[in-house]
Tab-separated table of C-alpha atoms and ligand atoms in Angstrom:
chain	number	residue	atom	x	y	z
A	1	MET	CA	0.000	0.000	0.000
A	2	TYR	CA	1.159	3.525	-0.665
A	3	LYS	CA	-0.313	7.002	-0.160
A	4	THR	CA	-1.226	9.378	-2.932
A	5	LYS	CA	-2.807	12.822	-3.199
A	6	ALA	CA	-6.413	13.162	-4.312
A	7	TYR	CA	-9.503	15.366	-4.216
A	8	SER	CA	-12.502	13.901	-2.437
A	9	ALA	CA	-15.964	14.934	-1.258
A	10	ALA	CA	-16.996	13.998	2.283
A	11	SER	CA	-20.767	14.244	1.691
A	12	ALA	CA	-23.353	15.153	-0.943
A	13	THR	CA	-23.198	18.765	0.158
A	14	SER	CA	-19.441	19.085	0.726
A	15	PRO	CA	-17.143	20.634	-1.853
A	16	LEU	CA	-14.316	18.530	-3.239
A	17	ALA	CA	-11.186	19.096	-1.165
A	18	SER	CA	-7.593	17.955	-0.916
A	19	ASP	CA	-7.135	14.515	0.644
A	20	THR	CA	-4.652	11.651	0.917
A	21	ILE	CA	-5.758	8.151	-0.096
A	22	ALA	CA	-4.218	4.686	-0.114
A	23	ARG	CA	-3.608	2.666	-3.284
A	24	ARG	CA	-2.545	-0.955	-3.480
A	25	ASP	CA	0.986	-1.800	-4.548
A	26	PRO	CA	0.803	-3.216	-8.065
A	27	THR	CA	0.170	-6.981	-8.107
A	28	GLU	CA	1.608	-9.117	-10.907
A	29	HIS	CA	-1.197	-8.156	-13.338
A	30	ASP	CA	-1.313	-4.455	-12.436
A	31	VAL	CA	-0.129	-1.292	-14.078
A	32	GLN	CA	0.719	1.701	-11.895
A	33	ILE	CA	-0.002	5.006	-13.586
A	34	GLU	CA	0.988	8.584	-12.840
A	35	ILE	CA	-2.147	10.545	-13.769
A	36	LEU	CA	-1.467	13.527	-16.055
A	37	PHE	CA	-5.006	14.668	-16.954
A	38	CYS	CA	-8.489	13.695	-15.854
A	39	GLY	CA	-11.667	14.904	-17.550
A	40	VAL	CA	-14.671	16.165	-15.578
A	41	CYS	CA	-17.752	14.170	-16.573
A	42	HIS	CA	-21.264	15.215	-15.566
A	43	SER	CA	-21.554	11.717	-14.031
A	44	ASP	CA	-18.886	12.800	-11.504
A	45	LEU	CA	-21.213	15.598	-10.449
A	46	HIS	CA	-24.306	13.345	-10.288
A	47	MET	CA	-22.344	10.897	-8.113
A	48	VAL	CA	-20.584	13.417	-5.854
A	49	ARG	CA	-23.916	15.060	-5.082
A	50	GLY	CA	-25.670	11.724	-4.540
A	51	GLU	CA	-28.210	12.383	-7.319
A	52	TRP	CA	-28.411	8.749	-8.453
A	53	GLY	CA	-28.298	7.268	-4.943
A	54	GLY	CA	-25.715	4.739	-3.737
A	55	THR	CA	-22.773	7.093	-3.353
A	56	VAL	CA	-20.302	6.032	-0.674
A	57	TYR	CA	-18.396	8.900	0.979
A	58	PRO	CA	-15.703	10.006	0.860
A	59	ILE	CA	-15.798	9.782	-2.932
A	60	VAL	CA	-12.865	10.419	-5.267
A	61	PRO	CA	-14.460	10.828	-8.709
A	62	GLY	CA	-12.840	10.817	-12.158
A	63	HIS	CA	-13.033	8.249	-14.956
A	64	GLU	CA	-11.411	10.012	-17.890
A	65	ILE	CA	-7.818	9.279	-17.028
A	66	VAL	CA	-4.684	9.735	-19.069
A	67	GLY	CA	-1.245	9.121	-17.675
A	68	ARG	CA	2.156	7.544	-17.872
A	69	VAL	CA	3.069	4.074	-16.659
A	70	THR	CA	5.411	4.193	-13.654
A	71	LYS	CA	5.557	0.478	-12.815
A	72	VAL	CA	4.204	-2.839	-14.113
A	73	GLY	CA	3.648	-6.174	-12.372
A	74	SER	CA	5.733	-9.220	-13.309
A	75	ALA	CA	2.980	-10.817	-15.437
A	76	VAL	CA	2.072	-7.666	-17.365
A	77	THR	CA	2.700	-8.122	-21.092
A	78	LYS	CA	0.926	-5.226	-22.800
A	79	PHE	CA	2.591	-2.250	-21.103
A	80	LYS	CA	5.938	-1.067	-19.822
A	81	SER	CA	7.204	1.936	-17.852
A	82	ASP	CA	6.790	5.296	-19.609
A	83	ASP	CA	3.974	4.145	-21.923
A	84	LEU	CA	1.117	6.631	-22.373
A	85	VAL	CA	-2.082	4.985	-21.216
A	86	GLY	CA	-5.706	5.658	-20.438
A	87	VAL	CA	-8.292	4.355	-17.985
A	88	GLY	CA	-12.020	4.887	-18.406
A	89	CYS	CA	-15.074	4.052	-16.307
A	90	MET	CA	-14.161	0.430	-15.523
A	91	VAL	CA	-11.196	-1.153	-13.753
A	92	ASP	CA	-12.267	-4.810	-13.415
A	93	SER	CA	-14.945	-7.389	-14.294
A	94	ASP	CA	-15.370	-11.131	-13.737
A	95	GLY	CA	-14.099	-12.018	-17.219
A	96	THR	CA	-16.272	-15.141	-17.304
A	97	CYS	CA	-19.866	-13.973	-17.831
A	98	ARG	CA	-21.634	-13.805	-21.180
A	99	HIS	CA	-21.070	-10.049	-21.434
A	100	CYS	CA	-17.353	-10.233	-20.704
A	101	LYS	CA	-17.015	-13.053	-23.267
A	102	ASP	CA	-18.750	-10.805	-25.798
A	103	GLY	CA	-16.369	-7.937	-25.027
A	104	LEU	CA	-19.160	-5.979	-23.360
A	105	GLU	CA	-17.617	-5.729	-19.880
A	106	GLN	CA	-19.775	-2.675	-19.157
A	107	PHE	CA	-22.730	-5.026	-18.592
A	108	CYS	CA	-20.881	-7.525	-16.357
A	109	PRO	CA	-22.849	-8.138	-13.132
A	110	ASN	CA	-19.550	-8.100	-11.254
A	111	LEU	CA	-18.177	-4.954	-12.814
A	112	THR	CA	-15.812	-2.776	-10.793
A	113	LEU	CA	-16.224	0.862	-11.713
A	114	THR	CA	-13.232	3.179	-11.510
A	115	TYR	CA	-14.753	4.891	-8.484
A	116	ASN	CA	-17.365	4.084	-5.879
A	117	SER	CA	-17.393	0.296	-6.491
A	118	PRO	CA	-16.437	-2.223	-3.793
A	119	ASP	CA	-12.671	-2.606	-4.095
A	120	LYS	CA	-11.612	-6.246	-4.663
A	121	HIS	CA	-8.103	-5.630	-3.339
A	122	MET	CA	-8.624	-3.308	-0.393
A	123	GLU	CA	-11.232	-2.320	2.127
A	124	GLY	CA	-13.825	0.202	1.010
A	125	VAL	CA	-14.607	1.460	-2.475
A	126	THR	CA	-12.495	2.266	-5.507
A	127	TYR	CA	-11.117	5.782	-5.911
A	128	GLY	CA	-11.067	7.569	-9.269
A	129	GLY	CA	-8.849	9.823	-11.275
A	130	TYR	CA	-8.899	13.128	-9.360
A	131	SER	CA	-5.652	11.821	-7.992
A	132	ASP	CA	-1.881	11.618	-8.522
A	133	SER	CA	-1.669	7.942	-9.237
A	134	ILE	CA	-3.795	4.834	-9.806
A	135	VAL	CA	-3.222	1.068	-10.025
A	136	VAL	CA	-5.269	-0.877	-12.578
A	137	ASP	CA	-5.354	-4.428	-13.939
A	138	GLU	CA	-3.737	-4.366	-17.379
A	139	ARG	CA	-6.907	-5.731	-18.991
A	140	PHE	CA	-8.554	-2.373	-18.286
A	141	VAL	CA	-5.703	-0.153	-19.416
A	142	LEU	CA	-5.869	1.407	-22.886
A	143	ARG	CA	-3.158	2.440	-25.288
A	144	ILE	CA	-3.127	6.136	-26.305
A	145	PRO	CA	-2.273	7.118	-29.894
A	146	ASN	CA	0.899	9.228	-29.758
A	147	ASN	CA	-0.253	11.998	-32.124
A	148	LEU	CA	-2.949	13.464	-29.860
A	149	ASP	CA	-2.947	16.238	-27.246
A	150	LEU	CA	-3.174	14.555	-23.851
A	151	ALA	CA	-5.478	17.060	-22.128
A	152	GLY	CA	-7.938	16.522	-24.979
A	153	VAL	CA	-7.495	12.748	-24.994
A	154	ALA	CA	-8.629	12.262	-21.389
A	155	PRO	CA	-12.347	12.880	-22.178
A	156	LEU	CA	-12.269	10.216	-24.890
A	157	LEU	CA	-12.125	7.605	-22.112
A	158	CYS	CA	-15.759	8.288	-21.193
A	159	ALA	CA	-17.358	10.959	-23.407
A	160	GLY	CA	-15.637	9.492	-26.478
A	161	ILE	CA	-16.585	5.856	-26.010
A	162	THR	CA	-20.091	6.648	-24.709
A	163	THR	CA	-20.908	8.381	-27.994
A	164	TYR	CA	-18.829	6.189	-30.341
A	165	SER	CA	-20.420	2.948	-29.152
A	166	PRO	CA	-24.108	3.744	-29.878
A	167	LEU	CA	-23.224	5.538	-33.129
A	168	ARG	CA	-21.529	2.347	-34.306
A	169	HIS	CA	-24.149	0.003	-32.840
A	170	TRP	CA	-26.953	1.799	-34.686
A	171	GLY	CA	-25.077	1.754	-37.975
A	172	VAL	CA	-24.307	5.438	-38.404
A	173	THR	CA	-22.461	5.858	-41.691
A	174	GLU	CA	-22.315	8.144	-44.678
A	175	GLY	CA	-25.740	9.256	-45.834
A	176	LYS	CA	-27.492	8.858	-42.461
A	177	LYS	CA	-29.206	11.819	-40.847
A	178	VAL	CA	-28.103	11.941	-37.221
A	179	GLY	CA	-29.181	14.245	-34.411
A	180	VAL	CA	-27.158	15.028	-31.303
A	181	VAL	CA	-29.121	16.528	-28.418
A	182	GLY	CA	-27.149	18.699	-25.978
A	183	LEU	CA	-23.778	20.211	-26.823
A	184	GLY	CA	-21.790	19.441	-23.677
A	185	GLY	CA	-18.955	16.993	-23.081
A	186	LEU	CA	-20.688	13.955	-24.560
A	187	GLY	CA	-22.583	15.924	-27.206
A	188	HIS	CA	-19.547	17.610	-28.721
A	189	MET	CA	-17.749	14.249	-28.963
A	190	GLY	CA	-20.870	12.789	-30.583
A	191	VAL	CA	-20.776	15.543	-33.198
A	192	LYS	CA	-17.094	15.019	-33.996
A	193	ILE	CA	-17.420	11.239	-34.247
A	194	ALA	CA	-20.690	11.212	-36.230
A	195	HIS	CA	-19.145	13.726	-38.630
A	196	ALA	CA	-16.036	11.558	-39.001
A	197	LEU	CA	-18.304	8.568	-39.744
A	198	GLY	CA	-19.713	10.579	-42.644
A	199	ALA	CA	-23.203	11.308	-41.300
A	200	HIS	CA	-25.266	14.440	-41.857
A	201	VAL	CA	-25.200	15.847	-38.318
A	202	VAL	CA	-27.820	18.097	-36.743
A	203	VAL	CA	-27.166	19.534	-33.282
A	204	PHE	CA	-30.042	20.342	-30.929
A	205	THR	CA	-29.104	22.864	-28.300
A	206	THR	CA	-30.841	25.016	-25.709
A	207	SER	CA	-27.922	27.473	-25.947
A	208	PRO	CA	-28.176	29.685	-29.072
A	209	GLY	CA	-24.649	30.935	-28.310
A	210	LYS	CA	-23.217	27.507	-29.178
A	211	THR	CA	-24.377	27.591	-32.830
A	212	GLU	CA	-21.084	28.658	-34.397
A	213	ASP	CA	-19.096	26.207	-32.322
A	214	ALA	CA	-21.448	23.381	-33.311
A	215	LEU	CA	-20.778	24.082	-36.989
A	216	ARG	CA	-17.043	24.286	-36.384
A	217	LEU	CA	-17.132	20.966	-34.507
A	218	GLY	CA	-18.663	19.235	-37.532
A	219	ALA	CA	-22.424	19.821	-37.443
A	220	ASP	CA	-24.165	20.419	-40.761
A	221	GLU	CA	-27.148	22.132	-39.137
A	222	VAL	CA	-27.994	23.518	-35.714
A	223	VAL	CA	-31.474	23.687	-34.201
A	224	VAL	CA	-32.253	25.760	-31.121
A	225	SER	CA	-34.563	23.262	-29.465
A	226	ARG	CA	-36.666	25.863	-27.669
A	227	ASN	CA	-37.834	27.135	-31.086
A	228	ALA	CA	-40.865	24.979	-32.021
A	229	ASP	CA	-40.869	26.059	-35.678
A	230	GLU	CA	-37.261	25.041	-36.164
A	231	MET	CA	-37.997	21.658	-34.542
A	232	GLN	CA	-41.100	21.120	-36.698
A	233	LYS	CA	-39.083	21.374	-39.909
A	234	HIS	CA	-37.300	18.125	-39.042
A	235	THR	CA	-40.388	16.028	-38.213
A	236	GLY	CA	-40.066	12.379	-39.303
A	237	SER	CA	-36.631	12.780	-40.856
A	238	PHE	CA	-33.915	11.291	-38.611
A	239	ASP	CA	-32.367	7.832	-38.874
A	240	PHE	CA	-30.809	8.146	-35.436
A	241	ILE	CA	-30.695	10.612	-32.548
A	242	LEU	CA	-28.228	10.544	-29.654
A	243	ASP	CA	-29.615	12.205	-26.532
A	244	THR	CA	-26.890	13.399	-24.139
A	245	VAL	CA	-28.973	15.689	-21.924
A	246	SER	CA	-28.176	15.512	-18.202
A	247	ALA	CA	-31.456	17.026	-16.919
A	248	ASP	CA	-35.198	16.599	-17.311
A	249	HIS	CA	-36.452	17.355	-20.860
A	250	ASP	CA	-39.243	16.447	-23.299
A	251	ILE	CA	-38.150	13.271	-25.085
A	252	ASN	CA	-41.326	13.185	-27.225
A	253	ALA	CA	-40.198	16.349	-29.007
A	254	TYR	CA	-37.279	14.280	-30.351
A	255	LEU	CA	-39.092	10.968	-30.881
A	256	ASN	CA	-41.371	12.822	-33.288
A	257	LEU	CA	-38.377	13.820	-35.381
A	258	LEU	CA	-37.443	10.192	-36.118
A	259	ALA	CA	-38.140	8.677	-39.527
A	260	ARG	CA	-39.878	5.288	-39.813
A	261	ASP	CA	-37.843	2.696	-37.855
A	262	GLY	CA	-35.649	5.456	-36.505
A	263	ASN	CA	-34.032	5.117	-33.113
A	264	ILE	CA	-33.216	7.520	-30.344
A	265	THR	CA	-30.622	6.365	-27.853
A	266	LEU	CA	-30.338	7.906	-24.440
A	267	VAL	CA	-26.867	8.228	-22.993
A	268	GLY	CA	-27.659	11.185	-20.752
A	269	ALA	CA	-28.742	10.000	-17.324
A	270	PRO	CA	-31.123	12.528	-15.731
A	271	PRO	CA	-32.003	11.516	-12.172
A	272	LYS	CA	-35.769	11.846	-12.819
A	273	PRO	CA	-37.726	9.450	-15.156
A	274	LEU	CA	-38.648	10.770	-18.618
A	275	GLU	CA	-42.251	10.603	-19.817
A	276	VAL	CA	-42.731	8.794	-23.133
A	277	ALA	CA	-46.000	9.216	-25.053
A	278	ALA	CA	-47.134	5.894	-26.595
A	279	PHE	CA	-47.900	7.463	-29.956
A	280	SER	CA	-44.419	8.932	-30.274
A	281	LEU	CA	-43.212	5.310	-30.577
A	282	ILE	CA	-46.166	3.584	-32.222
A	283	MET	CA	-46.270	5.918	-35.164
A	284	GLY	CA	-43.432	4.992	-37.484
A	285	ARG	CA	-42.359	1.905	-35.491
A	286	ARG	CA	-39.804	4.078	-33.717
A	287	SER	CA	-37.626	2.827	-30.913
A	288	PHE	CA	-36.145	4.321	-27.798
A	289	SER	CA	-33.090	2.738	-26.187
A	290	GLY	CA	-30.138	3.378	-23.944
A	291	SER	CA	-26.415	2.754	-24.020
A	292	ASN	CA	-23.754	2.458	-21.339
A	293	ILE	CA	-20.164	3.507	-22.191
A	294	GLY	CA	-18.603	0.691	-24.310
A	295	GLY	CA	-16.457	-2.431	-23.883
A	296	ILE	CA	-12.675	-2.395	-23.546
A	297	ALA	CA	-11.951	-3.629	-27.091
A	298	GLU	CA	-14.343	-1.037	-28.496
A	299	THR	CA	-12.726	1.676	-26.362
A	300	GLN	CA	-9.350	0.809	-27.899
A	301	GLU	CA	-10.989	0.848	-31.356
A	302	MET	CA	-12.426	4.315	-30.597
A	303	LEU	CA	-9.022	5.623	-29.431
A	304	ASP	CA	-7.378	4.317	-32.598
A	305	PHE	CA	-10.194	5.839	-34.692
A	306	CYS	CA	-9.633	9.192	-32.956
A	307	GLY	CA	-5.891	8.867	-33.588
A	308	GLU	CA	-6.505	8.285	-37.302
A	309	HIS	CA	-8.994	11.136	-37.600
A	310	ASN	CA	-7.100	13.494	-35.259
A	311	ILE	CA	-10.042	13.766	-32.898
A	312	THR	CA	-9.727	14.983	-29.315
A	313	ALA	CA	-12.117	16.807	-27.007
A	314	ASP	CA	-12.181	20.613	-26.979
A	315	VAL	CA	-11.016	21.199	-23.445
A	316	GLU	CA	-10.685	23.953	-20.923
A	317	VAL	CA	-7.702	22.852	-18.844
A	318	ILE	CA	-8.109	23.679	-15.161
A	319	PRO	CA	-6.052	23.187	-12.012
A	320	ILE	CA	-7.747	20.867	-9.552
A	321	GLN	CA	-8.282	23.783	-7.174
A	322	LYS	CA	-10.950	25.048	-9.638
A	323	VAL	CA	-12.952	21.835	-9.750
A	324	ASN	CA	-15.831	23.022	-7.548
A	325	GLU	CA	-16.233	26.099	-9.739
A	326	ALA	CA	-16.186	23.809	-12.786
A	327	TYR	CA	-19.100	21.797	-11.329
A	328	GLU	CA	-21.165	24.980	-10.924
A	329	ARG	CA	-20.427	25.899	-14.523
A	330	LEU	CA	-21.410	22.406	-15.718
A	331	LEU	CA	-24.827	22.956	-14.176
A	332	LYS	CA	-25.190	26.117	-16.240
A	333	SER	CA	-24.144	24.333	-19.472
A	334	ASP	CA	-21.159	26.676	-19.425
A	335	VAL	CA	-18.309	24.453	-20.600
A	336	LYS	CA	-16.505	24.475	-23.950
A	337	TYR	CA	-16.714	21.575	-24.089
A	338	ARG	CA	-15.006	19.545	-21.398
A	339	PHE	CA	-13.016	20.485	-18.339
A	340	SER	CA	-9.738	18.596	-18.183
A	341	ILE	CA	-7.859	18.723	-14.895
A	342	ASP	CA	-4.105	19.176	-15.171
A	343	MET	CA	-3.051	16.831	-12.403
A	344	ALA	CA	0.332	18.559	-11.992
A	345	SER	CA	-1.710	21.119	-10.008
A	346	LEU	CA	-2.279	18.509	-7.311
A	347	LYS	CA	1.399	18.857	-6.395
A	348	ASP	CA	0.929	22.584	-5.538
B	401	NAP	P1	-22.598	18.219	-19.842
B	401	NAP	O1	-21.252	18.506	-20.370
B	401	NAP	O2	-23.099	18.959	-18.670
B	401	NAP	O3	-23.614	18.353	-21.077
B	401	NAP	C1	-24.982	18.215	-20.955
B	401	NAP	C2	-25.662	19.139	-21.974
B	401	NAP	O4	-27.067	18.904	-21.914
B	401	NAP	C3	-25.507	20.611	-21.686
B	401	NAP	O5	-24.313	21.150	-22.189
B	401	NAP	C4	-26.706	21.205	-22.368
B	401	NAP	O6	-26.455	21.359	-23.762
B	401	NAP	C5	-27.758	20.112	-22.226
B	401	NAP	N1	-28.689	20.421	-21.111
B	401	NAP	C6	-28.365	20.600	-19.813
B	401	NAP	N2	-29.463	20.860	-19.075
B	401	NAP	C7	-30.512	20.821	-19.953
B	401	NAP	C8	-31.908	20.983	-19.814
B	401	NAP	N3	-32.469	21.275	-18.623
B	401	NAP	N4	-32.690	20.845	-20.926
B	401	NAP	C9	-32.132	20.581	-22.117
B	401	NAP	N5	-30.813	20.437	-22.313
B	401	NAP	C10	-30.011	20.553	-21.239
B	401	NAP	O7	-22.713	16.679	-19.419
B	401	NAP	P2	-21.953	15.383	-20.018
B	401	NAP	O8	-20.731	15.134	-19.227
B	401	NAP	O9	-21.904	15.480	-21.474
B	401	NAP	O10	-22.982	14.233	-19.570
B	401	NAP	C11	-24.312	14.236	-20.069
B	401	NAP	C12	-25.120	13.161	-19.392
B	401	NAP	O11	-24.641	11.877	-19.805
B	401	NAP	C13	-25.024	13.146	-17.865
B	401	NAP	O12	-26.309	12.843	-17.335
B	401	NAP	C14	-24.059	12.021	-17.578
B	401	NAP	O13	-24.231	11.448	-16.319
B	401	NAP	C15	-24.433	11.053	-18.661
B	401	NAP	N6	-23.402	10.052	-19.000
B	401	NAP	C16	-23.825	8.820	-19.371
B	401	NAP	C17	-22.924	7.873	-19.776
B	401	NAP	C18	-23.388	6.535	-20.257
B	401	NAP	O14	-22.600	5.603	-20.316
B	401	NAP	N7	-24.629	6.409	-20.629
B	401	NAP	C19	-21.556	8.162	-19.770
B	401	NAP	C20	-21.160	9.443	-19.398
B	401	NAP	C21	-22.084	10.383	-19.024
B	401	NAP	P3	-26.986	22.648	-24.592
B	401	NAP	O15	-26.398	23.851	-23.889
B	401	NAP	O16	-26.415	22.422	-25.939
B	401	NAP	O17	-28.472	22.583	-24.558
B	402	ZN	ZN1	-18.362	9.831	-17.629
């Protein structure tokens, strides 16, 4: 066991503050990583503030981790010291269930999340990436393409894979009309990836001030969703819509924009249930589904895809001392388009 610096929250109403936590010494299958950048996902905020229930305090959030390998266990074959690596939302799974065998570890009933899951190696729960260092089984460590900016790579580990996976699953390719609802961390990655896949991309935003950015990020059209006339123009026309909204909103307004057999996939996770009108689905045989991050092999595929297409997140790099302020800004949809914590600031 060794000690490392971190930022933790002591309760749902406490700010994140400097702390010292224990990590296990790397076992034979482990990789020890010095964390360089960690993205700030809206899920961190939901969890820190106990909005989904089940949060164990103190919590150290962070699951968009990029860093450098400092040590590897004796049985590690995929990584060596100094390699650039990433860790996303998962750090372990049983490896034997149907989902793990299918490469869909995110659905494993014995999944260990990067933070706030029972820790298999130590007492208590796992601690995430708002920290100096982390120790992870090599099966859950990803290789980072060496042509990408590291601060912008960190968000790929959650926002990137969470949007890439459903876009691929629902067959988004050239010629498809694809909507992305909400231009935040996930949304802006969805736009970049859908554009790179060749789709015609329409962004739905509640923030008129984001229009120019949306076009620059790869959108072909932008709709201000509070404008009913603009929405109406797209009725019955979408093959696929990715909904990344973090708060309560009218899902029927988007279901009605789907073409026959169109699908809307929810990746946003608002704490309150959404109301679905039967006729929004019945008419046009439309479907409404969800998606949870992506498997490890698909995460590596996404990172390689981003390397080839030169895709990273648009980030505002912050020192960790500004993380509470960043959370307040997230709640106001005031982020362009992901906060990425420079972990060197933890040494200050
Ligand atoms: P974010 O950066 O805060 O972006 C959310 C965006 O939603 C905002 O930028 C805003 O976009 C829009 N929005 C916010 N409040 C709204 C409201 N009341 N009505 C309509 N639109 C609103 O958050 P994020 O990090 O991208 O995460 C988004 C959601 O996905 C969160 O709930 C998070 O927990 C969830 N998530 C799920 C997974 C998964 O595996 N399924 C993975 C990661 C995150 P505009 O300003 O453009 O309207
Ligand atoms: Zn996340």
